[in-house]
Coordinates of C-alpha atoms and ligand atoms in Angstrom, one line a residue:
X1 CA 188.8 79.3 371.9
X2 CA 188.9 80.5 368.3
X3 CA 187.5 83.9 367.7
X4 CA 185.9 85.0 364.4
X5 CA 186.7 88.3 362.9
X6 CA 183.7 90.7 362.7
X7 CA 182.2 90.8 359.2
X8 CA 182.3 94.2 357.6
X9 CA 179.2 94.8 355.5
X10 CA 179.6 95.5 351.8
X11 CA 179.0 99.2 351.1
X12 CA 178.0 101.1 348.0
X13 CA 179.6 104.0 346.2
X14 CA 178.6 106.5 349.0
X15 CA 179.6 104.1 351.8
X16 CA 176.2 102.7 352.8
X17 CA 175.3 99.1 353.3
X18 CA 172.1 97.8 351.6
X19 CA 170.4 97.6 355.0
X20 CA 170.1 101.4 354.9
X21 CA 167.9 101.2 351.8
X22 CA 165.4 98.7 353.2
X23 CA 162.1 99.4 354.9
X24 CA 159.6 97.7 357.2
X25 CA 158.5 94.1 356.9
X26 CA 155.9 93.7 354.1
X27 CA 152.3 92.9 355.1
X28 CA 151.3 92.1 351.5
X29 CA 150.4 88.5 350.5
X30 CA 153.4 86.1 350.1
X31 CA 154.2 85.9 346.4
X32 CA 152.6 89.2 345.5
X33 CA 154.5 90.7 342.6
X34 CA 154.6 94.1 344.4
X35 CA 157.1 92.6 346.9
X36 CA 159.6 91.8 344.2
X37 CA 159.3 95.3 342.8
X38 CA 160.1 96.7 346.3
X39 CA 163.2 94.5 346.4
X40 CA 164.4 95.9 343.0
X41 CA 163.8 99.5 344.2
X42 CA 166.1 98.7 347.2
X43 CA 168.7 97.2 344.9
X44 CA 168.5 100.1 342.3
X45 CA 168.9 102.9 344.8
X46 CA 171.7 101.1 346.7
X47 CA 173.6 100.3 343.5
X48 CA 173.2 103.9 342.2
X49 CA 174.5 105.2 345.5
X50 CA 171.6 107.7 346.1
X51 CA 171.6 109.2 349.6
X52 CA 168.2 107.9 351.0
X53 CA 167.4 111.3 352.5
X54 CA 167.5 112.8 349.0
X55 CA 164.6 110.6 347.9
X56 CA 160.8 111.4 348.3
X57 CA 158.3 108.5 348.0
X58 CA 154.8 109.4 346.9
X59 CA 151.8 107.1 346.5
X60 CA 148.0 106.9 346.3
X61 CA 145.8 104.1 347.7
X62 CA 146.0 100.3 347.0
X63 CA 148.3 97.4 347.9
X64 CA 150.8 98.9 345.5
X65 CA 150.5 102.3 347.2
X66 CA 151.2 100.7 350.6
X67 CA 154.6 99.5 349.4
X68 CA 156.7 102.6 350.2
X69 CA 156.5 101.4 353.8
X70 CA 158.6 98.4 352.8
X71 CA 161.6 100.1 351.3
X72 CA 163.8 103.2 351.8
X73 CA 162.8 103.9 355.4
X74 CA 165.3 106.7 355.7
X75 CA 163.6 108.6 352.8
X76 CA 160.7 111.1 352.9
X77 CA 157.3 109.7 352.3
X78 CA 153.7 110.9 351.6
X79 CA 150.9 108.4 351.2
X80 CA 148.1 110.4 349.6
X81 CA 144.5 109.9 348.5
X82 CA 143.4 107.4 345.9
X83 CA 144.4 108.5 342.4
X84 CA 145.9 111.8 343.5
X85 CA 149.5 111.0 343.8
X86 CA 150.4 113.1 340.6
X87 CA 149.1 116.3 342.2
X88 CA 151.1 115.6 345.4
X89 CA 154.2 114.7 343.4
X90 CA 153.9 117.9 341.3
X91 CA 153.7 120.1 344.4
X92 CA 156.5 118.3 346.2
X93 CA 158.8 118.4 343.2
X94 CA 158.1 122.1 342.6
X95 CA 159.0 122.7 346.3
X96 CA 162.3 120.8 345.9
X97 CA 163.4 119.8 342.5
X98 CA 166.8 118.7 343.7
X99 CA 165.5 115.5 345.2
X100 CA 164.6 112.3 343.4
X101 CA 160.9 111.7 343.3
X102 CA 159.6 108.2 343.2
X103 CA 155.9 107.6 342.7
X104 CA 154.2 104.3 343.4
X105 CA 150.8 103.6 342.0
X106 CA 148.5 100.8 341.0
X107 CA 146.6 100.2 337.8
X108 CA 143.4 101.2 339.6
X109 CA 145.0 104.2 341.2
X110 CA 146.4 105.3 337.8
X111 CA 144.1 104.2 335.1
X112 CA 140.7 104.4 336.8
X113 CA 140.2 107.0 339.5
X114 CA 143.5 108.8 338.8
X115 CA 143.4 109.0 335.0
X116 CA 142.8 112.8 334.9
X117 CA 145.8 113.4 337.2
X118 CA 148.0 110.9 335.4
X119 CA 147.5 112.4 331.9
X120 CA 148.4 115.9 333.0
X121 CA 151.5 114.6 334.9
X122 CA 152.7 112.8 331.7
X123 CA 152.3 115.9 329.5
X124 CA 154.4 118.1 331.9
X125 CA 157.5 116.0 331.9
X126 CA 157.9 116.6 335.6
X127 CA 161.2 115.0 336.7
X128 CA 160.1 111.9 338.6
X129 CA 159.9 108.1 338.4
X130 CA 156.3 106.9 338.2
X131 CA 155.9 103.1 338.7
X132 CA 152.6 101.4 338.0
X133 CA 152.4 98.0 339.8
X134 CA 150.0 96.5 337.2
X135 CA 148.0 93.5 338.2
X136 CA 144.8 94.2 336.2
X137 CA 142.7 94.3 339.4
X138 CA 141.9 96.4 342.4
X139 CA 143.8 94.1 344.8
X140 CA 143.1 96.0 348.0
X141 CA 139.3 95.9 347.5
X142 CA 139.3 92.2 346.6
X143 CA 139.9 91.8 343.0
X144 CA 137.5 93.8 340.7
X145 CA 138.7 94.4 337.1
X146 CA 140.7 97.6 336.6
X147 CA 141.0 99.5 333.4
X148 CA 144.3 97.7 332.4
X149 CA 142.6 94.3 332.4
X150 CA 142.8 92.8 328.9
X151 CA 139.7 92.3 326.8
X152 CA 138.4 88.8 327.2
X153 CA 140.4 88.1 330.4
X154 CA 138.4 86.5 333.2
X155 CA 138.0 86.9 337.0
X156 CA 138.2 83.8 339.2
X157 CA 134.4 83.8 339.3
X158 CA 134.4 83.4 335.5
X159 CA 133.2 86.9 334.8
X160 CA 134.6 88.0 331.4
X161 CA 136.1 91.5 330.9
X162 CA 134.3 93.0 327.8
X163 CA 136.1 96.3 327.7
X164 CA 139.5 97.0 326.0
X165 CA 142.5 97.8 328.2
X166 CA 144.1 101.2 328.6
X167 CA 147.8 100.8 327.6
X168 CA 149.4 103.2 330.0
X169 CA 152.7 103.1 328.1
X170 CA 151.2 104.1 324.8
X171 CA 149.3 106.8 326.6
X172 CA 152.4 108.1 328.4
X173 CA 154.4 108.2 325.2
X174 CA 151.7 110.0 323.2
X175 CA 151.3 112.6 326.1
X176 CA 154.9 113.5 326.5
X177 CA 156.7 111.3 329.1
X178 CA 160.4 111.0 328.2
X179 CA 161.3 107.5 329.4
X180 CA 158.7 104.8 329.0
X181 CA 159.1 101.1 329.5
X182 CA 157.3 97.9 330.6
X183 CA 158.7 95.1 332.7
X184 CA 157.6 92.2 334.7
X185 CA 158.1 91.8 338.5
X186 CA 159.5 88.3 337.9
X187 CA 162.3 89.6 335.6
X188 CA 164.9 90.7 338.1
X189 CA 167.6 91.6 335.6
X190 CA 165.5 93.6 333.2
X191 CA 163.6 95.5 336.0
X192 CA 166.8 96.4 337.9
X193 CA 168.6 97.8 334.8
X194 CA 165.5 99.7 333.9
X195 CA 165.2 101.2 337.4
X196 CA 168.8 102.2 337.5
X197 CA 168.4 104.0 334.1
X198 CA 165.2 105.6 335.4
X199 CA 167.2 107.1 338.4
X200 CA 169.7 108.6 335.9
X201 CA 167.0 110.2 333.7
X202 CA 165.9 113.8 334.1
X203 CA 162.2 114.0 333.1
X204 CA 159.1 111.8 333.6
X205 CA 159.8 108.1 333.7
X206 CA 156.8 105.8 333.4
X207 CA 157.5 102.2 334.2
X208 CA 154.5 99.9 333.9
X209 CA 155.5 96.7 335.7
X210 CA 153.2 93.7 335.4
X211 CA 152.9 92.4 338.9
X212 CA 150.7 89.4 339.5
X213 CA 148.1 89.5 342.4
X214 CA 148.4 86.0 343.7
X215 CA 145.2 86.2 345.7
X216 CA 142.7 87.6 343.2
X217 CA 144.2 87.4 339.7
X218 CA 146.7 84.5 339.2
X219 CA 144.3 81.9 337.7
X220 CA 143.9 80.5 334.2
X221 CA 142.2 83.1 332.1
X222 CA 144.1 86.1 333.6
X223 CA 146.6 87.8 331.4
X224 CA 148.4 89.2 334.4
X225 CA 149.2 85.8 336.0
X226 CA 152.7 84.3 336.4
X227 CA 151.8 81.6 334.0
X228 CA 150.6 83.9 331.2
X229 CA 153.6 86.1 331.7
X230 CA 156.0 83.2 331.3
X231 CA 154.6 82.3 327.9
X232 CA 153.6 85.6 326.2
X233 CA 156.4 88.1 326.9
X234 CA 158.4 89.5 323.9
X235 CA 161.3 91.7 325.0
X236 CA 162.1 94.3 322.4
X237 CA 165.6 95.1 323.7
X238 CA 168.1 93.8 326.2
X239 CA 168.9 96.5 328.7
X240 CA 172.5 97.2 329.8
X241 CA 173.2 100.1 332.2
X242 CA 176.5 101.5 333.2
X243 CA 176.5 104.1 336.0
X244 CA 178.7 107.1 335.5
X245 CA 180.9 106.1 338.5
X246 CA 181.7 102.7 337.2
X247 CA 182.4 103.3 333.6
X248 CA 184.1 100.3 332.2
X249 CA 185.0 99.4 328.7
X250 CA 182.4 96.9 327.4
X251 CA 182.8 95.4 324.0
X252 CA 179.6 95.5 322.0
X253 CA 178.5 95.5 318.5
X254 CA 177.3 99.1 317.9
X255 CA 175.3 98.0 314.9
X256 CA 173.2 95.9 317.2
X257 CA 173.0 98.3 320.1
X258 CA 171.4 101.6 320.7
X259 CA 173.4 103.7 323.1
X260 CA 171.9 106.6 325.0
X261 CA 173.9 109.0 327.1
X262 CA 171.9 109.8 330.3
X263 CA 171.8 113.2 332.0
X264 CA 174.3 112.2 334.7
X265 CA 176.9 110.7 332.3
X266 CA 175.7 107.1 332.7
X267 CA 175.0 105.1 329.6
X268 CA 172.0 103.0 328.7
X269 CA 172.7 100.3 326.1
X270 CA 169.7 98.8 324.4
X271 CA 170.6 95.7 322.4
X272 CA 168.0 95.5 319.7
X273 CA 165.9 92.4 319.7
X274 CA 163.2 93.8 317.5
X275 CA 164.8 94.5 314.2
X276 CA 166.2 98.1 313.8
X277 CA 164.2 99.3 316.8
X278 CA 165.0 103.0 317.5
X279 CA 163.7 104.0 321.0
X280 CA 163.8 107.7 320.1
X281 CA 161.2 107.3 317.4
X282 CA 157.9 108.3 319.2
X283 CA 155.4 107.4 316.5
X284 CA 157.0 104.0 316.0
X285 CA 157.0 103.3 319.8
X286 CA 153.2 103.8 319.8
X287 CA 152.8 101.7 316.7
X288 CA 154.6 98.6 318.1
X289 CA 152.4 98.8 321.2
X290 CA 149.2 98.9 319.2
X291 CA 150.4 96.1 317.0
X292 CA 151.3 94.0 320.0
X293 CA 147.8 94.4 321.4
X294 CA 146.3 93.0 318.2
X295 CA 148.7 90.0 318.5
X296 CA 148.0 89.4 322.2
X297 CA 151.7 89.8 323.0
X298 CA 153.1 91.7 325.9
X299 CA 156.1 93.7 324.9
X300 CA 158.7 94.6 327.5
X301 CA 161.8 96.8 327.4
X302 CA 162.4 100.5 326.9
X303 CA 159.9 101.7 324.3
X304 CA 160.8 105.4 324.2
X305 CA 163.5 107.7 325.5
X306 CA 164.0 111.4 324.9
X307 CA 166.9 113.1 326.8
X308 CA 166.5 116.4 325.0
X309 CA 163.0 117.6 326.0
X310 CA 162.9 120.4 328.7
X311 CA 161.4 119.3 332.0
X312 CA 158.5 121.1 333.8
X313 CA 161.2 122.7 336.0
X314 CA 163.0 124.1 332.9
X315 CA 159.7 125.4 331.4
X316 CA 158.8 127.2 334.6
X317 CA 162.2 128.7 334.8
X318 CA 162.5 127.9 338.5
X319 CA 165.3 129.3 340.6
X320 CA 168.1 126.8 341.4
X321 CA 167.7 127.0 345.1
X322 CA 164.6 124.9 346.0
X323 CA 161.6 127.0 346.9
X324 CA 160.9 124.8 349.9
X325 CA 164.3 125.8 351.4
X326 CA 163.9 129.5 350.9
X327 CA 163.0 131.7 353.8
X328 CA 159.5 133.3 354.0
X329 CA 161.0 136.7 353.4
X330 CA 161.8 135.5 349.8
X331 CA 158.8 133.3 349.1
X332 CA 156.1 135.6 350.6
X333 CA 156.1 139.1 349.2
X334 CA 155.0 141.8 351.6
X335 CA 151.5 143.3 351.5
X336 CA 153.0 146.4 349.8
X337 CA 153.8 144.2 346.8
X338 CA 150.2 143.1 346.5
X339 CA 149.0 146.7 346.9
X340 CA 151.4 147.8 344.1
X341 CA 150.1 145.0 341.9
X342 CA 146.4 145.9 342.5
X343 CA 147.3 149.6 341.7
X344 CA 148.8 148.5 338.4
X345 CA 145.6 146.7 337.5
X346 CA 143.4 149.8 338.1
Ligands
LIG1 C1 138.2 107.9 346.8 C2 138.3 106.4 347.0 N1 137.6 105.6 346.2 C3 137.7 104.2 346.3 C4 138.5 103.7 347.3 C5 138.6 102.2 347.4 N2 139.8 101.7 346.9 C6 140.9 101.5 347.7 S1 142.2 100.8 346.9 C7 141.3 100.7 345.5 C8 141.8 100.1 344.2 C9 143.3 99.8 344.3 O1 143.7 99.1 343.1 P1 145.1 99.4 342.5 O2 145.4 100.8 342.4 O3 145.2 98.6 341.2 O4 146.1 98.8 343.6 P2 146.3 97.2 344.0 O5 145.6 97.1 345.3 O6 145.8 96.4 342.9 O7 147.8 97.2 344.1 C10 140.0 101.2 345.6 C11 138.9 101.2 344.6 C12 139.3 104.6 348.1 N3 140.1 104.2 349.0 N4 139.2 105.9 347.9
LIG2 S1 145.6 91.2 347.4 FE1 146.8 90.9 345.6 S2 147.8 92.9 345.2 FE2 147.1 92.9 347.3 S3 148.9 92.1 348.5 FE3 147.6 90.3 348.0 S4 148.5 89.5 346.2 FE4 149.2 91.6 346.4
LIG3 MG1 145.9 96.7 340.8

């Protein structure tokens, strides 16, 4: 009888098969955009060869915030309270800034209940990746409008949204985030390249990913539906990413391409689709987003990148050895230290 040779699974740069980056089976609705984003997260961390135990997943509440259960099951995870993921992430990153922090949030979690936390996170440039799975509704609580729903869009019931949307990308750029982009859950190639570049960036990454809610917001009249996204998206750049460990010579026309060297030696190549677009020009990035709103266009791509700005860790001048791994004898001064301090204040 013929025997078949055992199949050796393909492994990544650190010798792990993709299986080691997966998570539990999704309980979200079939076709939910959030599931596609989870798949890209698995692909990006696998392709970048990040040790899963060196990743922390942080989230709030919502269908989007449930997704960390569906990827990276070998990583650390903290599912927090609605809208409070930024505070949890700040504490966790300050305790151990040598890990990669990945925050998952929804448009409700971020732009409604969590707005206060979100804006302060963006202005600190805390090194983390913050993904908003943006469907324009509160999916988990059955589809009410969120603050990212576009003016004039409708619910299935016909109710019209008469409030303007918050553009989380424009807000994040203005506040101080250092890598800001928008993508669509259905655009595998763009989203994967953007996520890989996000992993290489040192600072706050804000990725707003339009992610249709097939159950409550995929009808005619919704600007977050698959149909609307297929007809109204304008990419501003074509994203190419070359990881530091697979540097290969690529021929490209430098006049047409903006190249950014990332902190880990990788390179991000943004082929300009919008004439002369410079992703390091902060004011211009906000301007094109405001103009696109007036034209009812959804721009995607990397809008803004700044690899020079100090992170929150730099600003606080934290010691290199993570605080969370230091013994109590170092992190907890003795009572005599408190007494001396009090004496000094007399
Ligand atoms: C303090 C608090 N207020 C309200 C809720 C109810 N609630 C749960 S999820 C949610 C909205 C989730 O929307 P979003 O963040 O957009 O996630 P999605 O489900 O759309 O992915 C709300 C209002 C809650 N869980 N906690
Ligand atoms: S209700 Fe909407 S957001 Fe929630 S899992 Fe279903 S499709 Fe996704
Ligand atoms: Mg939502």
